[in-house]
Amino acid sequence: MSEVTPRLFRTVLVACIGGGLLLLLGAKEAYEILDSKANAQSSQTRIVTEYTNRYRALQAAQTRFVSSYPPESSFTDWRSYFRYFDFPARSLKVDLDRLVVSLYDPPPTPGTPDIGIRRACIATDQGNDLVIQANSYAGLLDGVSKLISRPDVSVEMVTLTGDKPIPEARLSQFCLIFRKTSGEGRP
Amino acid sequence: MGAKEGVVTSVEQIKTAGSSRLILAGDLVFYTMRPSAYPSGFVPQPARDGQLGWSAKYRSNSPKVYLGIHEQVFEHRKFKYGLALDGYLAWGLSQDDPGVKVLIGGGESEHGVTLNLLAFSSGKLLGLELRHLPPKNSVDWDESVRAVIAATTEKYPTAKLFQAAPLAPWGMGEVSYVGNQPLRGIAFRNLAKRRLQIPAIGWPIAGLGACALVYAGAVASGYYQYAVATEEYREATGSPIIAKSGGLDEDSLAVLSARQSFVEKRRRVAELSSLANSITARLAGYDDLKVLEMRFPASGNKSPGDSVADIFLSIAVPSTSQPMIDQANDVMGLISLRTGLSLRLLNRAASQDGRYRLFAMEGPITSSTTSGMRSP
């Protein structure tokens, strides 16, 4: 201790105060930097978590989407579209030779993403309607009801005629909705 | 030594001192002009200025005397102490002529003689030296004194030499004896309660250490937060969902959302087809009433304000004598009663076809209609 002169002491004191201030400022700076990095990271985490939650919330719908609509790969030729409905099994009569299949991509809607579906619209002859017949009205109603209840079917109008010898239903804009193959899982 | 003031040159003399005010001289005070050399056993005292004037204290090149008092003096606190050195300095600094003067003070003790040599010029301290001589009664005493004087005149050739109390006069021609003169006016003080010493240098270093700890703590805590946040981020991004899409993909989320609204879109047509079933069943009992055609416009994106009807019915009934419009009302009343449908006749939609009248009607399907249908 006695080797410490006032001058040395002052030097040490000034150096320590200076060094201490530098350390404190540095501590503040370092903490702020790390804290802001941590906050930035946390907000990224929140974004990711929120994304994950939203994604999860949409999974049920996605599963429903996949299970509701057949993939495009199920259809190999134009007949496969109406074979898909298996009309005879439903006791519905459709004149297969007169059927026309037209494929449509849904027109793009501004602000709405392409959800990856196409439509195969089936009509009798060149008209807009698919004509379906059955042996009885009860059978016709039952069959048509089940047909148009399918999620992968869209129809604009159902017309049932009651004054014909053979019960007949006309389905306007009868379309099969299917997934583009790329829409299997993720878009 | 019964006087008011006594001069002491050793700790033993303090123990036997008879006066209340003591002048410390000789070996009891250590001094130097260089701050680095400081022996142990001496308690540092405030440095003295080797030059007069207010600015001397602050000028780094002005001479200073660093001094310490023997630590054992502090064990005798009942005395007031003055320093012979202070008297020598005051005497020398008051000599403001340019000639060099060397004042030889000091103290004699049983162990020997300690000399303080202070050189002044123009009221400024030029240098100081400490010399130890053998006891006065030793054989080589005279020789030692002459050697000191010779060395001094060699160092300061033009110097006038003075000798001051408490040394006894040597009686040498080249040295004038000024006696007690420098010792007058010395300030006597109680020794500081605590040893007047430089605050422990450990404190600023400890403060620095504390700052370093704060720094380390701040960095550690900040880093910990950052590490936790990073870990959370890693976990969040490590989920299969993120891994599958290779990152956040708002577009795919938008597609999924659009698919959700697509699959959840109310499929009206399904309800209508079951309605048709039930309308047919409910009207089947009326042989006179034939449903020629039922139409269900099943446009899925119908908004509530649209006037488009949900159902069109074409009916054939046998003609009666009633006016056509009255019969139409009757028929619609009957249908309403049976099915809950609230229908209206389409414009010019009544016609006569042989024995039959044909009516075309339309109407909305409301929730009351459907619920009425389900519970007849």
XYZ file of C-alpha atoms in Angstrom:
563
model
C 0.000 0.000 0.000
C 2.744 2.380 0.800
C 4.044 1.993 -2.758
C 0.880 3.741 -3.902
C 1.549 7.408 -4.437
C -1.243 9.952 -4.770
C -0.423 10.346 -8.415
C -0.667 6.638 -9.032
C -3.845 6.578 -7.018
C -5.330 9.398 -9.065
C -4.289 7.671 -12.246
C -5.849 4.442 -11.107
C -8.973 6.245 -9.897
C -9.444 8.098 -13.174
C -8.754 4.959 -15.135
C -11.215 2.991 -13.020
C -13.924 5.647 -13.268
C -13.345 5.922 -16.994
C -13.212 2.196 -17.429
C -16.259 1.765 -15.211
C -18.230 4.311 -17.217
C -17.175 2.628 -20.424
C -18.218 -0.723 -18.999
C -21.582 0.611 -17.831
C -22.236 2.310 -21.158
C -21.058 -0.803 -22.921
C -23.314 -2.916 -20.730
C -26.284 -0.714 -21.589
C -25.379 -0.812 -25.252
C -24.787 -4.549 -25.295
C -27.964 -5.232 -23.385
C -29.979 -3.014 -25.684
C -28.543 -4.658 -28.754
C -29.141 -8.154 -27.447
C -32.562 -7.196 -26.147
C -33.597 -5.734 -29.469
C -32.261 -8.804 -31.232
C -34.224 -10.972 -28.826
C -37.337 -8.880 -29.428
C -36.879 -9.058 -33.164
C -36.450 -12.793 -32.867
C -39.533 -13.042 -30.657
C -41.668 -11.115 -33.087
C -40.429 -13.434 -35.825
C -41.401 -16.329 -33.607
C -44.840 -14.803 -33.109
C -45.245 -14.473 -36.851
C -44.207 -18.071 -37.353
C -46.436 -19.287 -34.528
C -49.359 -17.323 -35.820
C -48.738 -18.717 -39.271
C -48.564 -22.224 -37.862
C -51.797 -21.723 -35.956
C -53.580 -20.346 -38.973
C -52.215 -23.174 -41.059
C -53.402 -25.708 -38.501
C -56.824 -24.108 -38.344
C -57.129 -24.531 -42.093
C -56.012 -28.144 -42.109
C -59.501 -29.559 -41.523
C -60.769 -27.651 -44.527
C -57.779 -28.791 -46.541
C -58.444 -32.389 -45.616
C -62.049 -31.915 -46.584
C -60.943 -30.309 -49.816
C -58.707 -33.249 -50.684
C -61.269 -35.852 -49.737
C -64.147 -34.028 -51.439
C -62.608 -33.567 -54.830
C -60.988 -36.307 -56.873
C -57.573 -35.655 -58.356
C -57.232 -34.951 -62.039
C -55.217 -38.137 -62.356
C -58.410 -40.132 -61.794
C -59.550 -39.131 -65.235
C -57.751 -40.645 -68.129
C -60.149 -40.041 -70.980
C -63.362 -38.139 -71.534
C -65.554 -41.120 -70.721
C -63.937 -41.439 -67.337
C -65.659 -38.234 -66.275
C -69.159 -39.671 -66.466
C -68.056 -43.169 -65.572
C -66.941 -41.554 -62.380
C -70.591 -40.971 -61.397
C -71.597 -44.510 -62.247
C -75.115 -43.503 -63.302
C -76.456 -47.068 -63.775
C -75.586 -47.929 -60.186
C -77.823 -45.092 -59.125
C -80.645 -46.376 -61.311
C -80.266 -43.312 -63.460
C -80.305 -43.535 -67.189
C -78.008 -41.320 -69.162
C -77.405 -41.627 -72.844
C -73.665 -41.985 -72.758
C -73.349 -41.672 -76.523
C -74.827 -38.208 -76.502
C -72.790 -36.814 -73.630
C -70.390 -33.978 -74.199
C -67.703 -33.080 -71.692
C -66.246 -29.587 -71.554
C -63.379 -28.697 -69.298
C -63.231 -25.325 -67.648
C -60.677 -23.622 -65.547
C -62.464 -21.301 -63.196
C -61.898 -17.725 -64.330
C -59.386 -15.973 -62.131
C -61.000 -13.641 -59.638
C -58.974 -10.621 -58.651
C -57.802 -10.856 -55.076
C -58.598 -14.530 -54.845
C -55.900 -17.122 -55.290
C -56.243 -20.074 -57.597
C -57.376 -22.865 -55.337
C -56.426 -25.533 -57.832
C -59.680 -26.865 -59.145
C -61.129 -27.475 -62.602
C -64.576 -28.336 -63.742
C -65.641 -30.970 -66.186
C -69.144 -30.017 -67.257
C -71.255 -32.787 -68.672
C -74.211 -32.090 -70.927
C -76.417 -34.071 -73.211
C -75.848 -33.201 -76.863
C -74.584 -29.674 -77.330
C -76.937 -28.118 -74.787
C -76.370 -26.884 -71.283
C -78.412 -29.575 -69.596
C -77.643 -33.084 -68.633
C -80.774 -35.148 -69.164
C -81.258 -37.928 -66.674
C -84.076 -40.432 -66.708
C -85.268 -43.051 -64.298
C -87.927 -45.687 -64.052
C -89.875 -43.866 -61.379
C -90.116 -40.389 -59.987
C -89.129 -41.660 -56.614
C -86.047 -43.255 -58.084
C -85.278 -40.179 -60.122
C -85.587 -37.794 -57.184
C -83.585 -40.044 -54.981
C -80.852 -40.538 -57.518
C -80.653 -36.893 -58.550
C -80.701 -35.734 -54.944
C -77.818 -37.956 -54.070
C -75.996 -36.981 -57.218
C -76.199 -33.263 -56.680
C -75.553 -33.582 -52.969
C -72.042 -34.703 -53.716
C -69.515 -32.034 -52.822
C -67.670 -32.551 -56.086
C -70.741 -31.693 -58.142
C -72.031 -28.277 -58.988
C -75.291 -27.610 -60.736
C -77.007 -24.397 -61.669
C -80.610 -25.544 -61.866
C -82.571 -28.717 -61.460
C -85.694 -29.132 -63.518
C -87.991 -32.044 -62.867
C -90.669 -32.724 -65.441
C -93.784 -34.547 -64.357
C -95.732 -34.905 -67.537
C -93.520 -37.225 -69.522
C -93.962 -40.964 -69.808
C -90.437 -41.485 -68.511
C -89.552 -39.428 -65.461
C -86.888 -36.984 -66.474
C -84.664 -34.435 -64.786
C -82.620 -31.785 -66.490
C -79.542 -30.583 -64.656
C -78.272 -27.264 -65.978
C -74.538 -26.706 -65.867
C -73.884 -30.058 -64.281
C -70.188 -30.059 -63.538
C -67.724 -32.297 -61.804
C -65.247 -30.423 -59.690
C -61.833 -32.022 -59.439
C -58.424 -31.067 -58.184
C -55.669 -30.216 -60.545
C -53.020 -32.791 -59.816
C -50.756 -30.136 -58.451
C -53.457 -29.304 -55.965
C -53.078 -32.646 -54.245
C -51.527 -31.307 -51.122
C -50.195 -27.821 -51.174
C -50.794 -25.436 -54.018
C 12.763 19.160 27.781
C 10.178 20.840 29.906
C 9.528 23.492 27.294
C 6.298 23.993 25.472
C 7.758 22.452 22.387
C 10.102 19.590 22.120
C 11.956 18.103 19.219
C 11.837 14.357 18.814
C 13.887 12.306 16.414
C 12.877 8.800 17.452
C 9.842 6.917 18.774
C 11.629 6.382 22.082
C 11.857 10.127 22.567
C 8.097 10.494 22.027
C 7.458 7.987 24.800
C 9.447 10.056 27.240
C 8.481 13.469 25.926
C 7.421 16.039 28.506
C 5.820 18.686 26.337
C 2.486 18.670 24.607
C 3.745 19.876 21.264
C 6.387 17.903 19.460
C 8.407 18.720 16.373
C 9.116 15.632 14.338
C 12.593 15.607 12.898
C 15.257 13.232 11.728
C 14.230 9.651 10.995
C 10.597 10.166 11.968
C 9.810 11.900 8.699
C 10.595 10.527 5.316
C 10.460 12.779 2.281
C 11.318 12.699 -1.337
C 10.740 14.801 -4.431
C 9.957 11.790 -6.556
C 6.555 10.294 -5.836
C 7.527 6.796 -6.855
C 9.978 6.013 -4.078
C 8.186 5.477 -0.796
C 9.418 3.097 1.863
C 7.089 1.035 3.980
C 6.467 2.000 7.556
C 5.632 5.590 6.753
C 2.126 6.977 6.555
C 1.731 9.307 3.587
C 0.901 12.932 4.290
C -0.320 15.649 1.950
C 2.510 16.666 -0.364
C 4.165 20.058 0.229
C 4.786 22.582 -2.487
C 8.411 23.374 -3.229
C 7.493 26.774 -4.621
C 5.338 29.620 -3.438
C 2.320 30.872 -5.314
C -1.182 29.669 -5.863
C -0.420 28.055 -9.195
C 2.408 25.900 -7.859
C -0.055 23.360 -6.532
C -1.424 22.732 -9.998
C 1.655 22.917 -12.149
C 2.989 19.498 -12.808
C 6.563 20.705 -13.181
C 6.614 22.660 -9.971
C 8.680 20.962 -7.257
C 6.824 18.994 -4.651
C 7.847 17.211 -1.534
C 6.190 13.919 -0.819
C 6.424 12.912 2.771
C 5.381 10.347 5.240
C 5.412 10.133 9.030
C 6.702 7.058 10.759
C 3.721 4.844 11.498
C 4.602 4.351 15.142
C 4.097 8.068 15.753
C 0.409 7.404 15.240
C 0.356 5.304 18.362
C 0.916 8.463 20.403
C -2.002 10.655 19.743
C -2.019 12.796 22.850
C 0.533 15.198 21.337
C 0.202 17.860 18.739
C 2.834 17.445 16.102
C 4.664 19.776 13.797
C 7.247 18.920 11.159
C 10.719 20.400 11.174
C 10.618 19.938 7.432
C 7.733 22.419 7.181
C 9.865 24.991 8.983
C 12.855 24.380 6.711
C 10.678 24.656 3.620
C 9.047 27.894 4.827
C 12.443 29.375 5.610
C 13.879 28.422 2.225
C 10.921 29.537 0.168
C 10.964 32.938 1.843
C 14.548 33.529 0.592
C 13.699 35.021 -2.763
C 17.119 36.184 -3.918
C 18.602 34.191 -6.784
C 21.608 32.910 -4.913
C 21.579 29.253 -4.058
C 21.130 28.486 -0.384
C 21.405 25.070 1.184
C 19.758 24.564 4.546
C 21.006 21.674 6.599
C 18.523 20.478 9.180
C 17.985 17.133 10.722
C 17.953 15.318 13.990
C 20.310 13.542 16.286
C 19.528 10.319 18.014
C 21.466 7.627 19.781
C 21.682 5.685 16.476
C 23.213 8.473 14.502
C 22.545 11.805 12.890
C 20.052 12.285 10.105
C 20.628 15.296 7.890
C 18.005 17.013 5.742
C 19.642 19.027 3.010
C 17.335 21.409 1.158
C 18.619 23.581 -1.677
C 16.741 26.744 -2.620
C 17.088 29.449 -5.161
C 14.763 32.408 -5.784
C 12.226 30.993 -3.367
C 12.084 27.666 -5.122
C 13.152 24.272 -3.916
C 15.932 22.944 -6.093
C 16.495 19.629 -4.432
C 16.616 17.806 -1.181
C 18.660 14.995 0.197
C 18.676 12.760 3.158
C 21.988 11.821 4.711
C 22.715 9.533 7.554
C 25.822 10.191 9.567
C 27.327 8.138 12.349
C 26.721 9.154 15.964
C 28.418 12.348 17.020
C 30.807 10.650 19.343
C 32.185 8.270 16.723
C 35.716 8.637 15.512
C 34.891 9.507 11.946
C 32.281 12.144 12.754
C 34.248 15.153 11.611
C 35.246 13.444 8.429
C 31.668 12.563 7.648
C 30.507 16.129 8.138
C 33.268 17.451 5.905
C 32.356 14.906 3.234
C 28.755 16.078 3.284
C 29.778 19.708 3.013
C 32.214 18.906 0.212
C 29.593 16.962 -1.706
C 27.139 19.801 -1.306
C 29.513 22.499 -2.488
C 30.454 20.311 -5.372
C 26.803 19.986 -6.364
C 25.963 23.622 -5.705
C 29.308 25.487 -6.129
C 27.911 28.950 -5.424
C 25.727 27.882 -2.572
C 25.749 29.456 0.847
C 25.331 26.868 3.546
C 23.107 27.271 6.596
C 22.582 24.994 9.501
C 19.403 24.913 11.574
C 18.166 23.443 14.847
C 17.678 20.920 16.263
C 21.209 20.219 15.080
C 23.850 21.623 17.314
C 26.163 24.055 15.512
C 29.175 22.412 13.940
C 31.227 25.513 14.195
C 32.603 25.329 10.708
C 33.351 28.615 9.042
C 31.577 27.984 5.743
C 28.300 27.065 7.475
C 26.196 29.768 9.148
C 24.021 28.628 11.996
C 20.467 29.975 11.919
C 19.407 28.105 15.003
C 15.747 27.886 15.863
C 14.699 30.458 13.354
C 13.207 28.062 10.789
C 11.339 26.165 13.465
C 9.292 29.156 14.560
C 5.858 29.366 13.159
C 5.492 25.667 12.550
C 1.851 24.609 12.638
C 1.064 21.949 15.226
C -1.826 19.659 14.627
C -3.383 16.606 16.084
C -2.692 13.611 13.974
C -5.662 12.744 11.873
C -8.033 10.379 13.603
C -7.251 7.865 10.994
C -3.962 7.687 9.415
C -3.938 10.259 6.721
C -3.305 8.002 3.861
C -4.252 7.437 0.347
C -7.571 5.676 0.103
C -7.051 2.068 -0.595
C -6.433 1.638 -4.256
C -8.522 -1.499 -4.010
C -11.716 0.546 -3.971
C -11.570 1.996 -7.455
C -10.427 -1.374 -8.702
C -13.303 -3.012 -6.857
C -15.620 -0.411 -8.423
C -14.210 -1.267 -11.789
C -14.765 -4.907 -10.977
C -18.364 -4.156 -10.023
C -18.837 -2.364 -13.338
C -17.337 -5.376 -15.064
C -19.809 -7.572 -13.198
C -22.658 -5.311 -14.288
C -21.352 -5.543 -17.812
C -21.080 -9.302 -17.636
C -24.533 -9.506 -16.083
C -26.059 -7.292 -18.745
C -24.419 -9.232 -21.521
C -25.316 -12.556 -19.933
C -28.919 -11.567 -19.338
C -29.245 -10.048 -22.800
C -27.625 -13.085 -24.316
C -29.866 -15.371 -22.300
C -32.946 -13.568 -23.576
C -31.584 -13.743 -27.073
C -30.785 -17.430 -26.675
C -34.272 -18.156 -25.343
C -35.836 -16.183 -28.202
C -33.647 -18.014 -30.696
C -34.565 -21.349 -29.193
C -38.247 -20.484 -29.356
C -37.814 -19.408 -32.928
C -36.013 -22.655 -33.710
C -38.835 -24.633 -32.152
C -41.463 -22.604 -33.957
C -39.774 -22.990 -37.307
C -38.963 -26.619 -36.612
C -42.616 -27.617 -36.761
C -43.497 -29.937 -39.652
C -45.774 -27.294 -41.108
C -42.960 -24.845 -41.596
C -40.568 -27.558 -42.677
C -43.059 -28.736 -45.289
C -43.513 -25.333 -46.841
C -39.892 -24.356 -46.371
C -40.811 -21.163 -44.604
C -43.744 -18.876 -44.281
C -45.850 -18.946 -47.376
C -48.672 -16.452 -47.167
C -49.765 -17.364 -50.679
C -50.346 -20.976 -49.788
C -52.152 -19.845 -46.674
C -54.388 -17.675 -48.831
C -55.069 -20.662 -51.063
C -55.922 -22.784 -48.050
C -58.188 -20.057 -46.767
C -59.896 -19.782 -50.141
C -60.312 -23.547 -50.205
C -61.853 -23.386 -46.769
C -64.463 -20.893 -47.873
C -64.973 -22.974 -51.002
C -65.647 -26.217 -49.169
C -67.761 -24.460 -46.549
C -69.917 -22.657 -49.067
C -73.497 -23.489 -48.358
C -74.714 -25.952 -50.895
C -78.259 -24.904 -51.381
C -78.908 -27.322 -54.133
C -78.708 -30.246 -51.768
C -81.486 -28.871 -49.602
C -83.604 -28.099 -52.625
C -83.412 -31.623 -53.938
C -84.675 -33.001 -50.668
C -87.373 -30.345 -50.793
C -88.431 -31.641 -54.192
C -88.773 -35.078 -52.721
C -90.992 -33.874 -50.019
C -93.098 -31.536 -52.174
C -93.771 -34.348 -54.535
C -94.695 -36.647 -51.693
C -97.017 -34.097 -50.114
C -98.836 -33.304 -53.309
C -99.029 -36.925 -54.432
C -102.413 -37.447 -52.784
C -104.110 -34.971 -55.092
C -104.842 -36.809 -58.302
C -106.307 -33.659 -59.817
C -103.144 -31.725 -59.325
C -100.295 -32.564 -61.582
C -96.840 -31.174 -61.150
C -95.630 -30.743 -64.679
C -92.321 -29.274 -63.822
C -90.304 -28.322 -60.778
C -87.297 -26.113 -61.222
C -84.718 -25.231 -58.627
C -82.356 -22.493 -59.656
C -79.513 -23.449 -57.440
C -77.138 -20.684 -58.090
C -74.819 -20.946 -55.194
C -73.858 -17.317 -54.919
C -77.262 -15.804 -54.429
C -77.242 -12.791 -52.185
C -80.094 -12.161 -49.746
C -81.495 -9.163 -51.646
C -82.016 -11.037 -54.890
C -85.594 -11.545 -55.918
C -84.808 -14.740 -57.758
C -87.143 -17.365 -56.495
C -85.907 -20.617 -55.048
C -88.521 -22.750 -56.692
C -90.614 -22.701 -59.853
C -93.634 -24.924 -60.153
C -95.680 -25.700 -63.229
C -99.017 -27.164 -62.226
C -101.890 -28.619 -64.260
C -105.363 -28.855 -62.718
C -108.728 -29.704 -64.306
C -110.632 -26.596 -65.341
C -113.454 -25.381 -63.141
C -116.071 -22.732 -63.706
C -114.125 -20.304 -61.530
C -112.210 -17.489 -63.142
C -108.723 -18.606 -63.849
C -107.183 -16.264 -61.294
C -109.452 -17.483 -58.511
C -108.658 -21.097 -59.260
C -104.944 -20.248 -59.229
C -105.347 -18.718 -55.779
C -107.172 -21.819 -54.558
C -104.424 -24.060 -55.911
C -101.711 -21.931 -54.338
C -103.618 -21.967 -51.058
C -103.779 -25.724 -51.170
C -100.077 -26.049 -51.944
C -99.268 -23.622 -49.203
C -101.338 -25.554 -46.750
C -99.713 -28.825 -47.664
C -96.139 -27.773 -48.122
C -95.711 -24.413 -46.401
C -94.578 -22.876 -49.683
C -95.704 -19.325 -50.202
C -96.105 -19.040 -53.966
C -97.192 -16.368 -56.365
C -98.424 -16.668 -59.885
C -95.953 -15.674 -62.535
C -97.056 -12.928 -64.875
C -99.279 -14.332 -67.631
C -98.494 -17.794 -66.472
C -102.006 -19.123 -66.387
C -103.273 -20.815 -69.552
C -105.951 -23.137 -70.699
C -105.003 -26.446 -72.269
C -108.082 -28.420 -73.095
C -109.652 -29.584 -69.890
C -106.690 -28.410 -67.892
C -105.522 -25.137 -66.667
C -101.783 -24.610 -66.395
C -100.296 -22.391 -63.721
C -96.684 -21.371 -63.376
C -95.708 -20.144 -59.932
C -92.630 -19.206 -58.064
C -91.713 -18.639 -54.478
C -88.936 -18.398 -51.971
C -87.882 -21.164 -49.690
C -87.407 -19.828 -46.226
C -86.266 -21.549 -43.121
C -89.882 -21.648 -41.958
C -90.758 -23.416 -45.154
C -88.195 -26.078 -44.644
C -88.958 -26.531 -40.970
C -92.648 -26.698 -41.747
C -91.867 -29.365 -44.268
C -90.028 -31.476 -41.830
C -92.778 -31.573 -39.261
C -96.143 -31.821 -41.050
